[in-house]
Each structure stands twice: as C-alpha cells, then as structure tokens.
Amino acid sequence: MAEPAGYSIKTYRYLRMAMVAMVVLLGASLVIEWSKTDPHCLQTSISAYYYTPVQAIFVGALIAIGLCMVVLKGNTEREDILLNVAGILAPAVALVPTPGQGSCRSVPVVLGDTDANIANNMLALFVVGAPCLLVTAVFVLRARLSRADRNPMYLLGFAVALAIFGGGIAWFFVDRDGFIDNAHYAAAVVMFVCIIAVVLLNAKQFRRKDARRVPANRYSVIALGMVVVPVVLLAWKAMFGWAHAVLWVEGALITLFAIFWIFQTQELWNEGLREGGQELPRSQAVPSPLLSSSAE
C-alpha cells in the first residue's frame, strides 16, 4: 500500500500534467479552426478566437489553467504569489473577451449579448471568490496567531490577492463600460508578466544547484526567449506594421511557458517541491533530479 505522501506527489503530478493538457487542448482547437479557413486568414490575437467555434475551449482551458496555478504550491513564497496572481486573472482573461471580434472565422458565429455575458459571468466569479478569500484570511490569521508560520510573504500574498479582487469588483461596478473595454487587456498583461517572473525565479533558483550536475540552465534560455521574443515582435509591428503581432506574441509566450512547465514537472517529478518549497542557500549543492530516476 502506498504511503500518503505518495498520493500527494501523484496528485501534484496530475495537476501539473493537466495544465499542459489544457494548453495542448487550446492549441489543437486553434489549429483545427485555422485549418477550416484560408491559410492567410488569422484572427489578430488568440483572445479574438473567443468569437469563433474555439470559444468554449478558450474559456474552459483558461479557467482550468487558472485553477491549477492557484492550487499548485510554488517552490518559494514569491513564486507561489506570482502563480496565484496569474491564476486569479486567468478566468478574467477568459470571461471578458477582447472587444475586437476580428473577421477570420470558419463559420458565422451567433453571438449573444456580450455585455450581458460579462456581467453574469464576472458577478458569478466574484460571488465564488469572496468566500475563498475569506477562508484564506482565516487560514493566514490562524497561522499567525498560533505562530505556526510567521512568514510575512503570506500576508503580502493575501494582500495582493485582496487588492486584485477588490479592485476588480470596484472597477466592475463603478465603470462597467471601462471594465468591458479594458479588463481583458489589463488582466492578460499582468498575467503574462507574472508568468515570465515565475520562469525568471526558477532560472535563478536552478543556478544554485551543483554546476557539475547541471550543464545548462534551460530555465534561463526560456526566460530570455519570453523577454526577447515579445520585444522583437512588437518592435517589428511598431516599425513596419503587423496586424498579427499580438497573436504571435501570445502564442510564443504560451508555448514557452508550456515548455517551462514540462521541464519543471520533470525536474520535480519525485520531490514535488525544491527543498520543501524554501529558497536554497547558494552554498547548498543539490543533485539534479533530471539526472535521477523518475519512476514512481
């Protein structure tokens, strides 16, 4: 009979693999839709595929990915906060579509009242989010009072989540038109910034391992790509004009994050977290799990 810890590691693995599966699911849906249109007919962004038959997959995959990022524990408190913020914002990216519907779709899509959809879905999200934050506050307060965990980063993480949630509610009710027009972009930009920061943190953490066992820091390569590729593509758009620059920027970032997630899952296949989820001191050498057995 497997030990309880073994079940925890298995659950951790399944959640991680589920995130990759959601990215592949979204990619497959996009390719299928593109294959049914003219090869040169592309929406200007992945988000604009909300207005095509991809809509259900787009919304469902982003919500599932967001839940996984919130549920999964980061290797450090900073990584955990960044994953939580990205996970909180992912449903907003899904439920508040980009205002531009685009013109490339395989079939005419009968759209309902988008504003009404946003009003209903975001209100439902707030209704669910409020008690979740309340329960989180109870856990954080209980840990502080019992002195089980006095780490201020948990308070910071809760404060950030509360600020995002409270700011979103205020924006939604005070300036509904502005929310409908701009919330998608605001949430998407912050979400991608958090994702890039997660990769950068892992590149820094991975460098602290024994250099003799880690021939190359692939997280650094991915992080470099996540910074350079958007800059180059957007600069090209600014200089020469390119309607599909955002589409390729989003596609590149999502692909690179999926590659990062696969590498990190492989690295942490047996451990789940690096060194119990704490920052490793620079003097401590840890053999790379990438070179060890990954059998269950």
Tab-separated table of C-alpha atoms in Angstrom, residues 80-292:
chain	number	residue	atom	x	y	z
A	80	ASP	CA	3.535	30.959	-5.105
A	81	ILE	CA	2.269	34.558	-5.028
A	82	LEU	CA	3.018	35.032	-8.724
A	83	LEU	CA	1.237	31.792	-9.652
A	84	ASN	CA	-1.744	32.786	-7.518
A	85	VAL	CA	-1.994	36.213	-9.152
A	86	ALA	CA	-1.738	34.714	-12.641
A	87	GLY	CA	-4.311	32.087	-11.692
A	88	ILE	CA	-6.741	34.665	-10.308
A	89	LEU	CA	-6.502	36.723	-13.504
A	90	ALA	CA	-6.788	33.841	-15.984
A	91	PRO	CA	-10.599	33.491	-15.593
A	92	ALA	CA	-10.969	37.250	-16.154
A	93	VAL	CA	-8.988	36.933	-19.399
A	94	ALA	CA	-11.364	34.144	-20.431
A	95	LEU	CA	-14.664	35.675	-19.345
A	96	VAL	CA	-14.047	39.252	-20.502
A	97	PRO	CA	-13.300	38.931	-24.226
A	98	THR	CA	-11.233	41.358	-26.244
A	99	PRO	CA	-13.521	43.991	-27.799
A	100	GLY	CA	-12.176	43.315	-31.310
A	101	GLN	CA	-14.105	40.422	-32.845
A	102	GLY	CA	-11.894	40.064	-35.916
A	103	SER	CA	-13.090	38.801	-39.280
A	104	CYS	CA	-11.451	35.385	-39.714
A	105	ARG	CA	-13.685	32.502	-38.711
A	106	SER	CA	-14.687	29.251	-40.353
A	107	VAL	CA	-18.429	29.766	-39.924
A	108	PRO	CA	-20.635	32.667	-38.870
A	109	VAL	CA	-20.906	32.566	-35.099
A	110	VAL	CA	-24.148	33.656	-33.494
A	111	LEU	CA	-23.100	35.696	-30.502
A	112	GLY	CA	-25.317	36.539	-27.587
A	113	ASP	CA	-25.204	39.824	-25.735
A	114	THR	CA	-21.505	40.008	-24.841
A	115	ASP	CA	-22.033	42.715	-22.223
A	116	ALA	CA	-24.714	40.610	-20.532
A	117	ASN	CA	-22.413	37.573	-20.618
A	118	ILE	CA	-19.635	39.542	-18.953
A	119	ALA	CA	-21.997	40.921	-16.309
A	120	ASN	CA	-23.340	37.480	-15.437
A	121	ASN	CA	-20.073	35.569	-15.521
A	122	MET	CA	-17.942	38.103	-13.660
A	123	LEU	CA	-20.584	38.541	-10.958
A	124	ALA	CA	-20.622	34.757	-10.516
A	125	LEU	CA	-16.802	34.809	-10.295
A	126	PHE	CA	-16.938	37.486	-7.594
A	127	VAL	CA	-19.583	35.524	-5.675
A	128	VAL	CA	-17.274	32.478	-5.601
A	129	GLY	CA	-14.098	34.479	-5.000
A	130	ALA	CA	-15.326	36.342	-1.915
A	131	PRO	CA	-15.740	33.290	0.364
A	132	CYS	CA	-12.493	31.839	-0.985
A	133	LEU	CA	-10.654	34.973	0.123
A	134	LEU	CA	-12.448	34.860	3.469
A	135	VAL	CA	-11.350	31.266	4.073
A	136	THR	CA	-7.791	32.192	3.048
A	137	ALA	CA	-7.842	35.088	5.524
A	138	VAL	CA	-8.902	32.709	8.301
A	139	PHE	CA	-6.054	30.309	7.479
A	140	VAL	CA	-3.468	33.104	7.363
A	141	LEU	CA	-4.725	34.655	10.614
A	142	ARG	CA	-4.846	31.283	12.385
A	143	ALA	CA	-1.264	30.515	11.329
A	144	ARG	CA	-0.101	33.908	12.562
A	145	LEU	CA	-1.869	33.636	15.920
A	146	SER	CA	-0.633	30.101	16.532
A	147	ARG	CA	2.862	31.103	15.390
A	148	ALA	CA	2.855	28.108	13.082
A	149	ASP	CA	4.019	30.383	10.283
A	150	ARG	CA	5.165	33.975	10.832
A	151	ASN	CA	6.442	34.462	7.270
A	152	PRO	CA	5.307	37.942	6.136
A	153	MET	CA	5.236	36.795	2.494
A	154	TYR	CA	1.932	35.018	3.132
A	155	LEU	CA	0.410	38.258	4.356
A	156	LEU	CA	1.810	40.007	1.291
A	157	GLY	CA	0.338	37.339	-0.973
A	158	PHE	CA	-3.073	37.681	0.638
A	159	ALA	CA	-2.896	41.476	0.405
A	160	VAL	CA	-2.082	41.287	-3.322
A	161	ALA	CA	-4.961	38.872	-3.960
A	162	LEU	CA	-7.327	41.081	-1.958
A	163	ALA	CA	-6.207	44.178	-3.873
A	164	ILE	CA	-6.777	42.498	-7.243
A	165	PHE	CA	-10.145	41.117	-6.211
A	166	GLY	CA	-11.318	44.338	-4.558
A	167	GLY	CA	-10.040	46.457	-7.432
A	168	GLY	CA	-11.811	44.238	-9.920
A	169	ILE	CA	-15.116	44.497	-8.073
A	170	ALA	CA	-14.823	48.294	-7.775
A	171	TRP	CA	-13.965	48.655	-11.463
A	172	PHE	CA	-16.809	46.328	-12.452
A	173	PHE	CA	-19.485	48.260	-10.540
A	174	VAL	CA	-18.178	51.833	-10.848
A	175	ASP	CA	-17.120	51.865	-14.504
A	176	ARG	CA	-18.832	48.971	-16.273
A	177	ASP	CA	-18.089	50.274	-19.791
A	178	GLY	CA	-14.412	50.761	-18.991
A	179	PHE	CA	-14.272	47.301	-17.439
A	180	ILE	CA	-15.818	45.674	-20.520
A	181	ASP	CA	-13.457	47.514	-22.865
A	182	ASN	CA	-10.184	47.174	-20.938
A	183	ALA	CA	-10.328	44.464	-18.255
A	184	HIS	CA	-9.237	41.756	-20.704
A	185	TYR	CA	-6.072	43.628	-21.642
A	186	ALA	CA	-5.220	44.590	-18.065
A	187	ALA	CA	-5.669	41.036	-16.784
A	188	ALA	CA	-3.773	39.476	-19.714
A	189	VAL	CA	-0.755	41.792	-19.405
A	190	VAL	CA	-0.401	41.261	-15.640
A	191	MET	CA	-0.926	37.507	-16.045
A	192	PHE	CA	1.857	37.224	-18.619
A	193	VAL	CA	4.190	39.414	-16.525
A	194	CYS	CA	3.647	37.071	-13.557
A	195	ILE	CA	4.313	34.020	-15.726
A	196	ILE	CA	7.569	35.496	-17.026
A	197	ALA	CA	8.585	36.361	-13.451
A	198	VAL	CA	7.952	32.746	-12.385
A	199	VAL	CA	10.327	31.498	-15.081
A	200	LEU	CA	12.955	34.086	-14.076
A	201	LEU	CA	12.717	32.985	-10.427
A	202	ASN	CA	13.208	29.362	-11.446
A	203	ALA	CA	16.225	30.279	-13.565
A	204	LYS	CA	17.771	31.965	-10.517
A	205	GLN	CA	16.906	29.031	-8.263
A	206	PHE	CA	18.189	26.449	-10.710
A	207	ARG	CA	21.598	28.181	-10.888
A	208	ARG	CA	22.074	27.421	-7.208
A	209	LYS	CA	22.314	23.711	-7.882
A	210	ASP	CA	25.618	21.928	-8.305
A	211	ALA	CA	27.009	23.224	-11.612
A	212	ARG	CA	28.715	19.870	-12.198
A	213	ARG	CA	25.311	18.172	-12.342
A	214	VAL	CA	23.518	20.952	-14.232
A	215	PRO	CA	25.263	21.514	-17.584
A	216	ALA	CA	22.881	24.257	-18.749
A	217	ASN	CA	20.215	26.401	-17.213
A	218	ARG	CA	17.339	25.810	-19.580
A	219	TYR	CA	15.048	27.982	-17.491
A	220	SER	CA	17.320	30.927	-18.292
A	221	VAL	CA	17.019	30.149	-22.008
A	222	ILE	CA	13.222	30.053	-21.745
A	223	ALA	CA	13.145	33.257	-19.676
A	224	LEU	CA	15.357	35.004	-22.233
A	225	GLY	CA	13.010	33.892	-25.002
A	226	MET	CA	9.965	35.122	-23.080
A	227	VAL	CA	11.538	38.579	-22.775
A	228	VAL	CA	13.240	38.918	-26.167
A	229	VAL	CA	10.579	37.448	-28.470
A	230	PRO	CA	7.767	39.850	-27.464
A	231	VAL	CA	10.127	42.834	-27.664
A	232	VAL	CA	11.306	41.873	-31.157
A	233	LEU	CA	7.811	41.128	-32.474
A	234	LEU	CA	6.266	44.284	-31.046
A	235	ALA	CA	9.194	46.379	-32.309
A	236	TRP	CA	8.639	44.919	-35.781
A	237	LYS	CA	4.962	45.846	-35.508
A	238	ALA	CA	5.834	49.395	-34.477
A	239	MET	CA	8.290	49.876	-37.338
A	240	PHE	CA	6.597	48.096	-40.208
A	241	GLY	CA	3.029	47.461	-39.087
A	242	TRP	CA	1.838	43.930	-38.480
A	243	ALA	CA	-1.747	43.096	-37.627
A	244	HIS	CA	-0.920	39.680	-36.174
A	245	ALA	CA	1.932	40.651	-33.860
A	246	VAL	CA	-0.149	40.139	-30.706
A	247	LEU	CA	-1.256	36.711	-31.937
A	248	TRP	CA	2.335	35.558	-32.293
A	249	VAL	CA	3.424	37.176	-29.023
A	250	GLU	CA	0.665	35.336	-27.139
A	251	GLY	CA	1.417	32.105	-28.960
A	252	ALA	CA	5.146	32.354	-28.216
A	253	LEU	CA	4.622	33.116	-24.522
A	254	ILE	CA	2.091	30.317	-24.035
A	255	THR	CA	4.321	27.827	-25.863
A	256	LEU	CA	7.419	28.815	-23.902
A	257	PHE	CA	5.512	28.603	-20.617
A	258	ALA	CA	4.260	25.130	-21.530
A	259	ILE	CA	7.856	24.066	-22.271
A	260	PHE	CA	8.980	25.549	-18.956
A	261	TRP	CA	6.186	23.735	-17.135
A	262	ILE	CA	7.152	20.409	-18.719
A	263	PHE	CA	10.802	20.886	-17.723
A	264	GLN	CA	9.875	21.895	-14.184
A	265	THR	CA	7.497	18.937	-13.860
A	266	GLN	CA	10.276	16.600	-14.968
A	267	GLU	CA	12.733	18.192	-12.554
A	268	LEU	CA	10.346	17.938	-9.599
A	269	TRP	CA	8.746	14.624	-10.580
A	270	ASN	CA	9.823	12.847	-7.394
A	271	GLU	CA	10.151	15.783	-4.987
A	272	GLY	CA	7.119	17.910	-5.821
A	273	LEU	CA	8.894	20.996	-4.487
A	274	ARG	CA	12.529	22.008	-4.293
A	275	GLU	CA	13.856	21.575	-0.782
A	276	GLY	CA	10.454	21.703	0.879
A	277	GLY	CA	9.449	24.803	-1.039
A	278	GLN	CA	12.094	27.022	0.530
A	279	GLU	CA	14.800	29.144	-1.053
A	280	LEU	CA	18.020	27.158	-1.346
A	281	PRO	CA	21.147	28.788	0.122
A	282	ARG	CA	23.811	29.390	-2.516
A	283	SER	CA	26.264	27.187	-0.651
A	284	GLN	CA	23.987	24.147	-0.700
A	285	ALA	CA	24.500	21.736	-3.586
A	286	VAL	CA	21.557	19.524	-4.552
A	287	PRO	CA	21.835	16.731	-7.146
A	288	SER	CA	19.660	17.393	-10.150
A	289	PRO	CA	16.536	15.196	-10.263
A	290	LEU	CA	16.788	15.460	-14.056
A	291	LEU	CA	19.656	13.002	-13.915
A	292	SER	CA	17.962	10.615	-11.495
